[in-house]
Short mmCIF file of C-alpha atoms in Angstrom, two decimals:
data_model
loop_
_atom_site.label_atom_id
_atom_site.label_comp_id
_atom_site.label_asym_id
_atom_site.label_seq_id
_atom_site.Cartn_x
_atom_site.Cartn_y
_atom_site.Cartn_z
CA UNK E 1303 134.77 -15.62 199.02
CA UNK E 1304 137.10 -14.16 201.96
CA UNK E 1305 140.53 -14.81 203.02
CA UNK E 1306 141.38 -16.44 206.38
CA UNK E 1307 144.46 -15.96 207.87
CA UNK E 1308 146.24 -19.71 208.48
CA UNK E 1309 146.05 -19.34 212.43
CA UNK E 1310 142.17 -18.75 212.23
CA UNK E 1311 141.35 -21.73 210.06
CA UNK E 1312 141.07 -24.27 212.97
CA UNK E 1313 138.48 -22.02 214.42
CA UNK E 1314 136.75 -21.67 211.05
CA UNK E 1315 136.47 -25.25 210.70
CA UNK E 1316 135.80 -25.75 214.36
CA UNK E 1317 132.19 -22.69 213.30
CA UNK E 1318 131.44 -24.67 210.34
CA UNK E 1319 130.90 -28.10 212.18
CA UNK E 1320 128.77 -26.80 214.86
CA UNK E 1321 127.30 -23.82 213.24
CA UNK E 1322 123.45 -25.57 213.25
CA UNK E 1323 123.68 -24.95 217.30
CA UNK E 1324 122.04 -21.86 217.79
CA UNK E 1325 120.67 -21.06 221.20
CA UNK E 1326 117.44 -18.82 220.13
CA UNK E 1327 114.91 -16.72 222.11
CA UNK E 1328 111.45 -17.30 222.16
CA UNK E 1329 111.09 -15.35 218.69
CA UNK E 1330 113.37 -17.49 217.37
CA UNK E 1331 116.96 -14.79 217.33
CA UNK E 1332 120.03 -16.58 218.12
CA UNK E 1333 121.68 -15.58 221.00
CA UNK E 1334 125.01 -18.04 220.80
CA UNK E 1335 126.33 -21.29 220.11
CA UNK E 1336 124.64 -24.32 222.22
CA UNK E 1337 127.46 -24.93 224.00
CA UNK E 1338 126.03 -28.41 225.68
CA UNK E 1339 125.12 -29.13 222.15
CA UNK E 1340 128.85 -27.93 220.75
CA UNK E 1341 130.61 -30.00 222.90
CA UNK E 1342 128.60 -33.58 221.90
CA UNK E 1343 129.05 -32.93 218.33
CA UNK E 1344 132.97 -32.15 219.26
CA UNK E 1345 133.59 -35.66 221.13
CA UNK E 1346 131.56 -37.36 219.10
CA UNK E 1347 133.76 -36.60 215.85
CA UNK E 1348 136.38 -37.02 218.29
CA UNK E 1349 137.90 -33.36 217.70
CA UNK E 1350 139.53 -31.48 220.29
CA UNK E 1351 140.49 -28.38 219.65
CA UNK E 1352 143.22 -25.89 221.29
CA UNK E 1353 142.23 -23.78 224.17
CA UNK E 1354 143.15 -21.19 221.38
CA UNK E 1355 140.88 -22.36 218.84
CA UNK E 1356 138.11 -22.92 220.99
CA UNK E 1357 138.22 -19.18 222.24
CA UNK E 1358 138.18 -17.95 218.44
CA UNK E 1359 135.14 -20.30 218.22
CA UNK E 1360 133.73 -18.77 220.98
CA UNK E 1361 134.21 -15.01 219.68
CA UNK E 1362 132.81 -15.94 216.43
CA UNK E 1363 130.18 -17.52 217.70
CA UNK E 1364 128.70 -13.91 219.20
CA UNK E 1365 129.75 -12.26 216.25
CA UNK E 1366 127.79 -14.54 214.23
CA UNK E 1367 124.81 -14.36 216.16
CA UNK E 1368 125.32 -10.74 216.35
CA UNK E 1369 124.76 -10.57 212.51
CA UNK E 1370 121.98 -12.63 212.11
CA UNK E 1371 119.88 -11.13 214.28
CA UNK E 1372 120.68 -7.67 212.10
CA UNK E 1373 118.97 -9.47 208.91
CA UNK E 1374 115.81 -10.01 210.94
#
């Protein structure tokens, strides 16, 4: 368990909709969120986010990727 702070939890939810789109290199390490992919699965669920939230998304996105390609 962690604590989010109430101004990132748009961005967290925003992560844990989309976080199956990886964009991977050829031995399979993601590199960053699909954003093609991101944005389908966003107007299909009919979200849209703030510019805000979207950014966060965006930063966490790297971050993320930037961590699972440490556990490899």
């Amino acid at each position: 368990p962690f604590d989010v702070l109430p101004e990132n939890w748009p961005a967290i939810q925003l992560f844990m909709t989309v976080n199956t789109q990886w964009e991977r290199t050829a031995r399979g390490q993601p590199v960053d969120l699909n954003y093609l992919a991101v944005d389908v699965i966003l107007r299909r669920l009919e979200m849209n986010p703030a510019a805000a939230d979207f950014k966060n998304l965006m930063i966490m996105g790297l971050h993320a990727a930037a961590e699972l390609r440490k556990e490899r």
